[in-house]
Amino acid sequence: SSELTQDPAVSVALGQTVRITCQGDSLINYYASWYQQKPGQAPVLVISGKNNRPSGIPDRFSGSSSGNTASLTITGAQAEDEADYYCNSRDSSGTHWVFGGGTKLTV
Amino acid sequence: QVQLVESGGGVVQPGRSLRLSCAASGFTFSTYALHWVRQAPGKGLEWVAFISYDGGGQYYPDSVKGRFTISRDNSRNTLYLQMNSLRAEDTAVYYCARDYTLGSDNSFDPWGQGTLVTVSS
């Protein structure tokens, strides 16, 4: 099985831009999806595929990828964006799924 | 709207069994694959099980393989997770989530609110 590696914590000033990264061999073959989780709540999908935002997700959230690294960018971070963010993809076998360890974003 | 509601969590002794349910509404249940994902207290997310739209395919990580069984009843729009030989390390909030797959695009959306399983004597 493969792993996805995220920085444990990232901070950003209000209104500034922040990038959260996710590294793993499986990302060469599969797009990462990104989830936001606030305390006591279930995860919410914010980005999937090449750069797809579900309905209701603000356009300040965007995704990108290069090689074995996927990135979630928040352009103009807001106080309500403070949360844990997890990346996810299938592993190289295609029959298992793996999550990154999560990044705690402080705004 | 699309909704997933888990139930069946609780406190159980090590070595015992528990069955979780996930009731779905707002979409054509029988055409979607589904997952279980868990989160131990203060920890990250861990994928636990996958089942195909018709129940014909199931996958598990090594941590639960042979102990957990995922199943579904498409006539009742309900997903299940049978958990046997429970261990303290299985203590977690268990979420069900709908699978979305299109080529190399894979995601989990939406998620249920979760149900807490505590394995303790």
mmCIF file of C-alpha atoms in Angstrom:
data_model
loop_
_atom_site.group_PDB
_atom_site.id
_atom_site.type_symbol
_atom_site.label_atom_id
_atom_site.label_comp_id
_atom_site.label_asym_id
_atom_site.label_seq_id
_atom_site.Cartn_x
_atom_site.Cartn_y
_atom_site.Cartn_z
ATOM 1 C CA SER A 1 0.000 0.000 0.000
ATOM 2 C CA SER A 2 1.097 3.586 -0.497
ATOM 3 C CA GLU A 3 1.033 6.573 1.829
ATOM 4 C CA LEU A 4 0.077 10.215 1.494
ATOM 5 C CA THR A 5 2.190 12.735 3.398
ATOM 6 C CA GLN A 6 0.918 16.115 4.606
ATOM 7 C CA ASP A 7 2.478 18.797 6.787
ATOM 8 C CA PRO A 8 0.871 18.538 10.252
ATOM 9 C CA ALA A 9 0.181 22.253 10.609
ATOM 10 C CA VAL A 10 0.117 25.403 8.495
ATOM 11 C CA SER A 11 -0.800 28.966 9.389
ATOM 12 C CA VAL A 12 -1.934 31.894 7.257
ATOM 13 C CA ALA A 13 -2.829 35.505 7.933
ATOM 14 C CA LEU A 14 -6.408 36.544 7.308
ATOM 15 C CA GLY A 15 -6.899 37.384 3.619
ATOM 16 C CA GLN A 16 -3.636 35.859 2.489
ATOM 17 C CA THR A 17 -3.041 32.806 0.293
ATOM 18 C CA VAL A 18 -2.044 29.413 1.647
ATOM 19 C CA ARG A 19 -1.070 26.164 -0.061
ATOM 20 C CA ILE A 20 -1.495 22.769 1.596
ATOM 21 C CA THR A 21 0.409 19.916 -0.023
ATOM 22 C CA CYS A 22 0.058 16.142 -0.201
ATOM 23 C CA GLN A 23 2.777 13.811 -1.471
ATOM 24 C CA GLY A 24 2.510 10.184 -2.504
ATOM 25 C CA ASP A 25 3.364 7.788 -5.302
ATOM 26 C CA SER A 26 -0.306 7.034 -6.011
ATOM 27 C CA LEU A 27 -0.818 10.670 -7.027
ATOM 28 C CA ILE A 28 1.068 9.967 -10.239
ATOM 29 C CA ASN A 29 -1.893 7.836 -11.370
ATOM 30 C CA TYR A 30 -4.822 9.213 -9.377
ATOM 31 C CA TYR A 31 -6.029 12.698 -8.555
ATOM 32 C CA ALA A 32 -6.213 13.663 -4.909
ATOM 33 C CA SER A 33 -9.465 14.716 -3.332
ATOM 34 C CA TRP A 34 -9.491 17.187 -0.441
ATOM 35 C CA TYR A 35 -11.709 17.318 2.638
ATOM 36 C CA GLN A 36 -12.299 20.013 5.226
ATOM 37 C CA GLN A 37 -13.166 18.938 8.759
ATOM 38 C CA LYS A 38 -14.125 21.319 11.542
ATOM 39 C CA PRO A 39 -14.205 20.195 15.201
ATOM 40 C CA GLY A 40 -17.063 17.849 15.967
ATOM 41 C CA GLN A 41 -18.220 17.714 12.351
ATOM 42 C CA ALA A 42 -17.997 15.205 9.515
ATOM 43 C CA PRO A 43 -15.534 15.819 6.683
ATOM 44 C CA VAL A 44 -16.750 17.818 3.693
ATOM 45 C CA LEU A 45 -15.413 17.439 0.147
ATOM 46 C CA VAL A 46 -13.907 20.724 -1.084
ATOM 47 C CA ILE A 47 -11.907 19.682 -4.171
ATOM 48 C CA SER A 48 -11.903 16.573 -6.372
ATOM 49 C CA GLY A 49 -10.355 15.553 -9.660
ATOM 50 C CA LYS A 50 -8.273 17.985 -11.646
ATOM 51 C CA ASN A 51 -9.836 20.997 -9.895
ATOM 52 C CA ASN A 52 -13.546 20.416 -9.277
ATOM 53 C CA ARG A 53 -15.438 22.234 -6.545
ATOM 54 C CA PRO A 54 -18.731 20.787 -5.308
ATOM 55 C CA SER A 55 -21.706 23.079 -5.205
ATOM 56 C CA GLY A 56 -21.498 25.429 -2.247
ATOM 57 C CA ILE A 57 -17.716 25.432 -1.923
ATOM 58 C CA PRO A 58 -16.315 28.985 -2.318
ATOM 59 C CA ASP A 59 -14.152 29.659 -5.363
ATOM 60 C CA ARG A 60 -11.237 30.670 -3.140
ATOM 61 C CA PHE A 61 -10.561 26.907 -2.878
ATOM 62 C CA SER A 62 -8.627 25.385 -5.786
ATOM 63 C CA GLY A 63 -6.600 22.271 -6.488
ATOM 64 C CA SER A 64 -3.588 21.406 -8.598
ATOM 65 C CA SER A 65 -1.104 18.597 -9.039
ATOM 66 C CA SER A 66 2.382 17.972 -10.364
ATOM 67 C CA GLY A 67 4.029 14.589 -10.406
ATOM 68 C CA ASN A 68 3.545 12.940 -7.020
ATOM 69 C CA THR A 69 2.370 16.108 -5.269
ATOM 70 C CA ALA A 70 -1.143 17.518 -5.020
ATOM 71 C CA SER A 71 -1.930 20.945 -3.620
ATOM 72 C CA LEU A 72 -4.948 22.662 -2.146
ATOM 73 C CA THR A 73 -4.777 26.443 -2.383
ATOM 74 C CA ILE A 74 -6.965 28.873 -0.478
ATOM 75 C CA THR A 75 -6.758 32.343 -2.015
ATOM 76 C CA GLY A 76 -7.801 34.974 0.490
ATOM 77 C CA ALA A 77 -8.199 32.759 3.543
ATOM 78 C CA GLN A 78 -11.129 33.531 5.831
ATOM 79 C CA ALA A 79 -11.535 32.872 9.529
ATOM 80 C CA GLU A 80 -14.097 30.151 8.759
ATOM 81 C CA ASP A 81 -11.473 28.237 6.763
ATOM 82 C CA GLU A 82 -9.675 27.313 9.982
ATOM 83 C CA ALA A 83 -10.008 23.511 10.052
ATOM 84 C CA ASP A 84 -8.248 20.223 9.455
ATOM 85 C CA TYR A 85 -7.681 19.343 5.800
ATOM 86 C CA TYR A 86 -7.170 15.801 4.517
ATOM 87 C CA CYS A 87 -6.102 14.555 1.100
ATOM 88 C CA ASN A 88 -7.174 11.178 -0.230
ATOM 89 C CA SER A 89 -6.672 8.971 -3.254
ATOM 90 C CA ARG A 90 -6.740 5.373 -4.309
ATOM 91 C CA ASP A 91 -3.485 3.587 -3.706
ATOM 92 C CA SER A 92 -1.394 2.115 -6.482
ATOM 93 C CA SER A 93 -3.327 -1.188 -6.426
ATOM 94 C CA GLY A 94 -6.547 0.659 -7.266
ATOM 95 C CA THR A 95 -8.450 -1.445 -4.718
ATOM 96 C CA HIS A 96 -7.561 0.442 -1.559
ATOM 97 C CA TRP A 97 -7.936 4.050 -0.547
ATOM 98 C CA VAL A 98 -5.591 6.094 1.632
ATOM 99 C CA PHE A 99 -5.827 9.386 3.502
ATOM 100 C CA GLY A 100 -3.061 11.778 4.330
ATOM 101 C CA GLY A 101 -2.388 12.437 8.002
ATOM 102 C CA GLY A 102 -4.146 15.787 7.837
ATOM 103 C CA THR A 103 -3.042 19.427 8.025
ATOM 104 C CA LYS A 104 -4.330 21.721 10.744
ATOM 105 C CA LEU A 105 -4.844 25.159 9.218
ATOM 106 C CA THR A 106 -4.757 28.159 11.526
ATOM 107 C CA VAL A 107 -6.047 31.483 10.184
ATOM 108 C CA GLN B 1 -31.204 16.321 -0.521
ATOM 109 C CA VAL B 2 -28.609 13.566 -0.449
ATOM 110 C CA GLN B 3 -28.300 12.249 3.075
ATOM 111 C CA LEU B 4 -26.507 9.448 4.910
ATOM 112 C CA VAL B 5 -27.387 8.634 8.517
ATOM 113 C CA GLU B 6 -25.341 6.172 10.548
ATOM 114 C CA SER B 7 -26.558 4.254 13.581
ATOM 115 C CA GLY B 8 -25.602 1.297 15.744
ATOM 116 C CA GLY B 9 -22.602 2.656 17.593
ATOM 117 C CA GLY B 10 -22.065 2.190 21.307
ATOM 118 C CA VAL B 11 -19.836 0.669 23.949
ATOM 119 C CA VAL B 12 -18.759 -2.939 23.392
ATOM 120 C CA GLN B 13 -16.299 -5.222 25.148
ATOM 121 C CA PRO B 14 -13.126 -6.400 23.425
ATOM 122 C CA GLY B 15 -13.685 -9.527 21.365
ATOM 123 C CA ARG B 16 -17.397 -8.865 20.898
ATOM 124 C CA SER B 17 -19.302 -7.850 17.755
ATOM 125 C CA LEU B 18 -21.279 -4.838 16.600
ATOM 126 C CA ARG B 19 -23.182 -3.989 13.429
ATOM 127 C CA LEU B 20 -23.391 -0.462 12.096
ATOM 128 C CA SER B 21 -26.041 0.760 9.654
ATOM 129 C CA CYS B 22 -26.111 3.688 7.261
ATOM 130 C CA ALA B 23 -29.488 4.762 5.879
ATOM 131 C CA ALA B 24 -29.376 6.636 2.586
ATOM 132 C CA SER B 25 -31.871 8.987 0.988
ATOM 133 C CA GLY B 26 -32.079 11.577 -1.782
ATOM 134 C CA PHE B 27 -30.286 9.576 -4.486
ATOM 135 C CA THR B 28 -30.514 6.280 -6.388
ATOM 136 C CA PHE B 29 -28.778 4.124 -3.800
ATOM 137 C CA SER B 30 -28.376 1.058 -6.003
ATOM 138 C CA THR B 31 -26.190 2.886 -8.541
ATOM 139 C CA TYR B 32 -23.456 4.075 -6.162
ATOM 140 C CA ALA B 33 -20.540 2.376 -4.461
ATOM 141 C CA LEU B 34 -20.052 3.197 -0.792
ATOM 142 C CA HIS B 35 -17.337 3.327 1.851
ATOM 143 C CA TRP B 36 -16.851 3.202 5.590
ATOM 144 C CA VAL B 37 -14.203 5.525 7.042
ATOM 145 C CA ARG B 38 -13.239 5.829 10.700
ATOM 146 C CA GLN B 39 -11.536 8.385 12.904
ATOM 147 C CA ALA B 40 -10.027 7.464 16.256
ATOM 148 C CA PRO B 41 -10.288 10.155 18.953
ATOM 149 C CA GLY B 42 -7.924 13.001 18.123
ATOM 150 C CA LYS B 43 -6.546 11.174 15.090
ATOM 151 C CA GLY B 44 -6.856 11.318 11.322
ATOM 152 C CA LEU B 45 -9.147 9.565 8.870
ATOM 153 C CA GLU B 46 -8.699 5.883 8.026
ATOM 154 C CA TRP B 47 -10.476 4.105 5.164
ATOM 155 C CA VAL B 48 -12.144 0.917 6.457
ATOM 156 C CA ALA B 49 -14.179 -0.721 3.687
ATOM 157 C CA PHE B 50 -15.566 -0.382 0.151
ATOM 158 C CA ILE B 51 -18.532 -2.041 -1.515
ATOM 159 C CA SER B 52 -19.504 -1.808 -5.169
ATOM 160 C CA TYR B 53 -22.936 -0.604 -6.291
ATOM 161 C CA ASP B 54 -24.298 -4.151 -6.518
ATOM 162 C CA GLY B 55 -22.416 -5.634 -3.570
ATOM 163 C CA GLY B 56 -20.322 -7.803 -5.867
ATOM 164 C CA GLY B 57 -17.001 -6.276 -4.855
ATOM 165 C CA GLN B 58 -15.647 -5.518 -1.387
ATOM 166 C CA TYR B 59 -12.218 -4.288 -0.319
ATOM 167 C CA TYR B 60 -10.643 -3.785 3.099
ATOM 168 C CA PRO B 61 -7.321 -2.586 4.516
ATOM 169 C CA ASP B 62 -5.217 -5.142 6.370
ATOM 170 C CA SER B 63 -6.160 -3.572 9.724
ATOM 171 C CA VAL B 64 -9.736 -4.900 9.513
ATOM 172 C CA LYS B 65 -9.607 -7.628 6.853
ATOM 173 C CA GLY B 66 -11.047 -10.881 8.152
ATOM 174 C CA ARG B 67 -12.812 -9.133 11.074
ATOM 175 C CA PHE B 68 -15.081 -6.582 9.356
ATOM 176 C CA THR B 69 -17.644 -7.256 6.626
ATOM 177 C CA ILE B 70 -19.319 -4.577 4.540
ATOM 178 C CA SER B 71 -22.694 -5.323 2.950
ATOM 179 C CA ARG B 72 -25.691 -3.520 1.548
ATOM 180 C CA ASP B 73 -29.417 -3.978 1.014
ATOM 181 C CA ASN B 74 -30.404 -2.045 -2.086
ATOM 182 C CA SER B 75 -34.106 -2.724 -1.421
ATOM 183 C CA ARG B 76 -33.790 -0.909 1.923
ATOM 184 C CA ASN B 77 -31.281 1.779 0.805
ATOM 185 C CA THR B 78 -29.056 0.714 3.677
ATOM 186 C CA LEU B 79 -25.342 0.024 4.082
ATOM 187 C CA TYR B 80 -23.949 -2.149 6.877
ATOM 188 C CA LEU B 81 -20.658 -2.814 8.614
ATOM 189 C CA GLN B 82 -20.437 -6.020 10.642
ATOM 190 C CA MET B 83 -17.526 -5.733 13.059
ATOM 191 C CA ASN B 84 -16.305 -8.884 14.803
ATOM 192 C CA SER B 85 -13.448 -9.558 17.235
ATOM 193 C CA LEU B 86 -13.354 -5.907 18.189
ATOM 194 C CA ARG B 87 -10.202 -4.442 19.676
ATOM 195 C CA ALA B 88 -9.483 -1.315 21.680
ATOM 196 C CA GLU B 89 -7.824 0.184 18.612
ATOM 197 C CA ASP B 90 -11.135 -0.037 16.724
ATOM 198 C CA THR B 91 -12.490 2.723 18.966
ATOM 199 C CA ALA B 92 -13.464 5.541 16.607
ATOM 200 C CA VAL B 93 -16.214 7.525 14.969
ATOM 201 C CA TYR B 94 -17.360 5.545 11.954
ATOM 202 C CA TYR B 95 -18.586 7.434 8.892
ATOM 203 C CA CYS B 96 -20.293 6.131 5.784
ATOM 204 C CA ALA B 97 -19.609 7.992 2.562
ATOM 205 C CA ARG B 98 -20.793 7.773 -1.027
ATOM 206 C CA ASP B 99 -18.189 6.991 -3.657
ATOM 207 C CA TYR B 100 -17.677 9.086 -6.740
ATOM 208 C CA THR B 101 -15.373 7.656 -9.386
ATOM 209 C CA LEU B 102 -14.768 8.907 -12.913
ATOM 210 C CA GLY B 103 -11.525 7.612 -14.337
ATOM 211 C CA SER B 104 -8.701 8.813 -12.114
ATOM 212 C CA ASP B 105 -11.037 11.148 -10.224
ATOM 213 C CA ASN B 106 -12.078 9.524 -6.939
ATOM 214 C CA SER B 107 -13.825 11.157 -4.029
ATOM 215 C CA PHE B 108 -16.102 10.597 -1.062
ATOM 216 C CA ASP B 109 -19.213 12.768 -1.112
ATOM 217 C CA PRO B 110 -21.287 13.199 0.937
ATOM 218 C CA TRP B 111 -20.472 11.824 4.386
ATOM 219 C CA GLY B 112 -22.813 10.877 7.171
ATOM 220 C CA GLN B 113 -22.598 12.498 10.598
ATOM 221 C CA GLY B 114 -20.834 9.475 12.088
ATOM 222 C CA THR B 115 -21.502 7.012 14.896
ATOM 223 C CA LEU B 116 -19.128 6.432 17.819
ATOM 224 C CA VAL B 117 -17.891 2.953 18.614
ATOM 225 C CA THR B 118 -16.049 2.491 21.918
ATOM 226 C CA VAL B 119 -14.340 -0.820 22.587
ATOM 227 C CA SER B 120 -13.671 -1.111 26.296
ATOM 228 C CA SER B 121 -14.072 -3.566 29.142
#
